[in-house]
Coordinates of N, CA and C in Angstrom, one line a residue:
X1 N 33.5 24.7 -12.7 CA 33.4 23.4 -12.5 C 32.2 23.3 -11.5
X2 N 32.3 24.0 -10.6 CA 30.5 24.3 -10.5 C 29.7 24.7 -11.3
X3 N 30.2 25.2 -12.6 CA 28.7 25.6 -13.8 C 28.4 24.1 -14.2
X4 N 29.7 23.5 -14.7 CA 29.7 21.9 -15.3 C 28.7 20.8 -14.3
X5 N 28.7 20.9 -12.9 CA 28.0 20.1 -12.1 C 26.2 20.7 -12.1
X6 N 25.9 21.9 -12.1 CA 24.8 22.5 -12.0 C 24.2 22.1 -13.4
X7 N 24.5 21.9 -14.2 CA 24.4 22.2 -16.2 C 24.1 20.4 -15.7
X8 N 25.4 19.5 -15.6 CA 24.5 18.1 -15.5 C 23.5 17.6 -15.0
X9 N 23.1 18.6 -13.4 CA 22.0 17.9 -12.8 C 21.0 18.3 -13.8
X10 N 21.0 19.8 -14.2 CA 19.9 20.3 -14.7 C 19.5 19.0 -15.9
X11 N 20.4 19.4 -16.7 CA 20.5 18.3 -17.6 C 19.6 16.9 -17.4
X12 N 19.9 16.3 -16.1 CA 19.6 15.2 -15.7 C 18.4 15.0 -15.2
X13 N 18.1 16.4 -14.7 CA 16.6 16.3 -14.4 C 15.7 16.5 -15.1
X14 N 16.0 17.4 -16.5 CA 15.2 17.6 -17.3 C 15.0 15.8 -18.3
X15 N 16.1 15.2 -18.7 CA 15.8 14.5 -19.1 C 15.4 12.8 -18.5
X16 N 15.9 12.4 -17.9 CA 15.7 11.1 -16.9 C 13.9 11.2 -17.2
X17 N 13.3 12.5 -17.0 CA 11.9 11.4 -16.8 C 11.0 11.3 -17.8
X18 N 11.6 11.7 -18.9 CA 11.1 11.9 -20.5 C 12.0 10.7 -21.5
X19 N 13.0 10.0 -20.9 CA 13.8 8.8 -21.4 C 13.6 7.9 -20.9
X20 N 12.2 7.6 -19.6 CA 12.1 6.6 -18.7 C 10.9 6.0 -19.6
X21 N 10.1 7.4 -20.4 CA 8.7 7.0 -20.6 C 8.6 6.6 -22.5
X22 N 7.4 6.0 -22.4 CA 7.4 5.3 -23.6 C 5.8 5.6 -24.0
X23 N 5.3 5.9 -24.9 CA 4.1 5.7 -25.7 C 3.2 4.7 -25.8
X24 N 4.1 3.6 -25.9 CA 3.3 2.4 -25.9 C 3.4 1.1 -24.9
X25 N 4.0 2.3 -23.8 CA 4.3 1.3 -22.5 C 3.1 1.0 -21.8
X26 N 2.7 -0.2 -21.1 CA 1.5 -0.1 -20.7 C 1.6 0.4 -19.0
X27 N 0.5 0.8 -18.1 CA 0.8 1.1 -17.0 C 0.5 0.3 -16.2
X28 N 0.6 -0.5 -15.0 CA 0.0 -1.5 -14.6 C -0.2 -0.9 -13.8
X29 N -1.3 -1.7 -13.1 CA -2.5 -1.1 -11.7 C -1.8 -2.3 -10.3
X30 N -1.7 -1.9 -9.1 CA -1.0 -2.3 -8.2 C -2.0 -3.3 -8.2
X31 N -1.6 -5.3 -8.0 CA -1.8 -5.8 -7.9 C -3.2 -6.1 -6.9
X32 N -4.7 -7.2 -6.7 CA -5.2 -7.0 -6.0 C -4.8 -8.3 -4.7
X33 N -4.6 -7.7 -3.8 CA -4.2 -8.7 -2.8 C -5.6 -9.4 -2.0
X34 N -5.4 -11.1 -2.2 CA -6.3 -11.5 -0.7 C -5.4 -12.6 -0.5
X35 N -5.5 -12.9 0.7 CA -4.6 -14.2 1.4 C -5.0 -14.8 1.6
X36 N -4.5 -15.9 1.9 CA -4.4 -17.2 2.0 C -6.4 -18.1 3.1
X37 N -6.2 -17.0 3.4 CA -6.8 -17.1 5.1 C -8.4 -16.4 4.2
X38 N -8.6 -16.1 3.0 CA -9.7 -15.7 2.8 C -10.4 -15.5 1.4
X39 N -9.4 -16.3 0.8 CA -9.2 -17.2 -0.4 C -10.8 -18.1 -0.8
X40 N -10.6 -18.7 -0.1 CA -11.6 -19.5 0.0 C -12.4 -19.2 -0.5
X41 N -13.6 -19.8 -1.2 CA -15.1 -19.5 -1.9 C -15.2 -17.9 -1.8
X42 N -14.1 -17.0 -1.9 CA -14.2 -15.7 -2.8 C -14.7 -15.6 -4.1
X43 N -15.2 -14.6 -4.5 CA -14.9 -14.4 -5.5 C -13.9 -13.1 -6.1
X44 N -12.9 -12.4 -7.2 CA -12.1 -11.7 -6.6 C -12.1 -11.1 -8.2
X45 N -12.1 -9.9 -8.7 CA -11.7 -9.2 -10.0 C -10.6 -8.9 -10.2
X46 N -10.6 -9.7 -11.2 CA -8.9 -8.6 -11.7 C -8.7 -8.0 -13.4
X47 N -7.7 -7.6 -14.3 CA -8.3 -7.3 -15.2 C -6.5 -7.7 -15.3
X48 N -6.3 -8.1 -16.9 CA -4.7 -8.1 -17.7 C -3.6 -6.9 -17.1
X49 N -4.0 -5.9 -16.4 CA -2.8 -5.0 -15.7 C -2.8 -5.6 -14.1
X50 N -3.7 -6.0 -13.5 CA -4.0 -5.7 -12.1 C -4.0 -7.8 -12.0
X51 N -3.2 -8.5 -11.6 CA -3.4 -9.2 -11.6 C -3.6 -10.1 -10.0
X52 N -4.2 -10.7 -9.5 CA -4.1 -11.4 -8.4 C -3.3 -12.3 -7.7
X53 N -2.6 -11.1 -6.3 CA -1.8 -12.0 -5.9 C -2.0 -12.4 -4.1
X54 N -1.5 -13.3 -3.9 CA -1.6 -14.2 -2.5 C -0.5 -14.4 -1.9
X55 N -0.7 -13.7 -0.4 CA 0.4 -13.4 0.6 C 0.1 -15.2 0.8
X56 N 1.1 -15.8 1.3 CA 0.7 -16.7 1.7 C 1.3 -16.8 3.5
X57 N 1.6 -16.0 3.6 CA 2.4 -15.7 5.0 C 3.9 -15.5 5.3
X58 N 4.1 -15.0 6.7 CA 5.7 -15.2 6.7 C 6.0 -16.7 7.1
X59 N 5.7 -17.0 7.3 CA 6.2 -18.8 8.1 C 5.9 -19.3 6.6
X60 N 5.9 -19.0 5.5 CA 5.7 -19.9 4.7 C 6.2 -19.6 3.1
X61 N 6.9 -20.6 2.6 CA 7.9 -19.9 1.1 C 6.6 -20.0 -0.1
X62 N 6.9 -18.5 -0.3 CA 5.8 -18.6 -1.5 C 6.0 -19.5 -2.4
X63 N 7.4 -19.3 -3.0 CA 8.3 -20.0 -4.3 C 7.7 -21.9 -4.2
X64 N 7.0 -22.5 -3.2 CA 6.5 -23.4 -2.9 C 5.3 -23.7 -3.7
X65 N 4.7 -22.6 -3.3 CA 3.4 -22.6 -4.1 C 3.2 -22.9 -5.6
X66 N 2.9 -24.0 -6.3 CA 3.5 -24.6 -7.5 C 2.6 -24.9 -7.7
X67 N 1.0 -25.3 -6.8 CA 0.1 -25.9 -7.7 C -1.0 -24.9 -7.5
X68 N -1.9 -24.5 -8.6 CA -2.9 -23.7 -9.4 C -3.3 -24.1 -10.4
X69 N -4.6 -23.5 -10.8 CA -4.9 -24.2 -11.8 C -6.2 -23.1 -12.0
X70 N -6.4 -23.1 -13.3 CA -7.9 -22.7 -13.6 C -8.8 -23.4 -14.4
X71 N -10.2 -23.2 -14.1 CA -11.3 -24.5 -15.2 C -11.2 -23.4 -16.8
X72 N -11.3 -22.3 -16.7 CA -11.1 -22.0 -18.1 C -9.7 -20.5 -18.5
X73 N -9.0 -21.4 -19.5 CA -7.7 -21.1 -19.0 C -8.0 -19.9 -20.7
X74 N -8.6 -19.5 -21.3 CA -8.8 -18.3 -21.9 C -9.3 -17.0 -21.5
X75 N -9.3 -17.3 -20.0 CA -10.4 -16.3 -18.9 C -8.4 -15.6 -17.9
X76 N -7.7 -17.0 -17.7 CA -7.2 -16.2 -16.2 C -5.4 -17.3 -16.7
X77 N -4.9 -17.6 -16.0 CA -4.0 -18.3 -15.4 C -3.1 -18.3 -14.3
X78 N -2.7 -19.3 -14.0 CA -1.8 -19.2 -12.6 C -0.6 -19.4 -12.6
X79 N 0.2 -18.3 -11.9 CA 1.8 -18.3 -12.0 C 1.8 -18.3 -10.5
X80 N 3.2 -19.4 -10.6 CA 3.6 -19.8 -8.9 C 4.1 -18.9 -8.6
X81 N 4.2 -18.6 -6.7 CA 4.7 -18.0 -6.3 C 3.6 -17.3 -4.7
X82 N 2.0 -17.6 -5.0 CA 1.2 -17.9 -6.2 C 0.4 -16.5 -7.1
X83 N 0.6 -16.7 -7.7 CA -0.6 -15.4 -8.5 C -1.5 -15.9 -9.9
X84 N -2.3 -15.1 -9.9 CA -3.3 -15.7 -11.1 C -3.2 -14.4 -11.7
X85 N -3.2 -14.3 -13.5 CA -3.8 -13.2 -14.0 C -4.7 -14.0 -15.3
X86 N -4.9 -11.5 -15.1 CA -6.0 -12.7 -16.9 C -5.4 -12.3 -18.0
X87 N -6.0 -13.1 -19.0 CA -5.7 -13.7 -20.5 C -6.4 -13.0 -21.2
X88 N -7.9 -13.2 -20.3 CA -9.0 -13.0 -21.5 C -9.9 -11.9 -20.6
X89 N -11.2 -12.2 -20.8 CA -12.6 -11.8 -20.1 C -13.4 -12.6 -20.0
X90 N -14.1 -12.9 -18.7 CA -15.4 -13.7 -18.7 C -14.5 -13.9 -16.9
X91 N -15.6 -15.6 -16.7 CA -15.5 -15.6 -15.3 C -15.0 -17.2 -15.2
X92 N -13.9 -17.5 -14.2 CA -13.5 -18.9 -13.9 C -13.2 -19.1 -13.0
X93 N -13.5 -20.5 -12.4 CA -13.6 -21.3 -11.6 C -12.0 -21.5 -11.4
X94 N -11.3 -21.1 -9.9 CA -9.2 -20.9 -10.2 C -9.4 -22.2 -8.8
X95 N -8.4 -22.6 -8.4 CA -8.2 -23.5 -7.7 C -6.4 -23.6 -7.2
X96 N -6.4 -23.2 -5.8 CA -4.5 -23.3 -5.2 C -4.7 -24.6 -4.3
X97 N -3.4 -25.0 -4.5 CA -3.1 -25.9 -3.1 C -2.1 -25.5 -2.5
X98 N -2.2 -25.8 -0.8 CA -1.5 -25.5 -0.1 C -0.4 -26.7 0.0
X99 N 0.9 -26.4 -0.3 CA 1.8 -27.1 -0.7 C 2.3 -27.9 0.9
X100 N 2.1 -27.9 2.1 CA 2.2 -28.2 3.3 C 1.0 -29.1 3.7
X101 N 0.0 -28.7 3.8 CA -1.6 -28.8 4.0 C -2.0 -30.1 3.0
X102 N -1.8 -29.9 1.6 CA -2.6 -29.9 0.9 C -3.7 -30.1 0.4
X103 N -4.4 -28.7 1.5 CA -5.7 -28.3 1.2 C -5.8 -27.4 0.2
X104 N -7.2 -27.8 -0.7 CA -7.7 -26.8 -2.2 C -8.0 -25.5 -1.7
X105 N -8.0 -24.4 -1.4 CA -8.8 -23.1 -1.7 C -8.9 -22.8 -3.3
X106 N -10.6 -22.9 -3.2 CA -11.5 -22.7 -4.6 C -11.7 -21.3 -4.3
X107 N -11.9 -20.9 -5.4 CA -12.1 -19.4 -5.3 C -12.8 -19.2 -7.1
X108 N -13.5 -18.1 -7.6 CA -13.4 -17.3 -8.3 C -12.9 -16.3 -9.1
X109 N -12.4 -16.2 -10.1 CA -12.0 -15.2 -10.8 C -12.7 -14.1 -12.2
X110 N -12.8 -13.1 -11.8 CA -13.6 -12.8 -12.5 C -12.4 -11.7 -13.6
X111 N -11.9 -11.8 -14.8 CA -11.0 -10.8 -15.3 C -11.8 -10.2 -16.2
X112 N -11.7 -8.8 -16.4 CA -12.3 -7.7 -16.8 C -11.4 -6.9 -18.3

């Protein structure tokens, strides 16, 4: 029985790392994090594999942040939560609205 356990453990150890990889998979980079307090007037660089994530703070509900936009939708897109991701290459102005205060944060996204 001990041999079976050792054989199973060895098989899983050798198989799992390769079973979970695929040459066509894309490696995503860690997101760019810019807090709401630092966002207004900022210039943020993102890529198709590295989105901008905006932490809204512990006392605020991230799911309530549903109002955001970009001037050029061929460059980037807004996702509630809130985050922005690159869909192309270029520069665009972006806006994010605080759902509690109505304050609009305007910033520049550079998508590479």
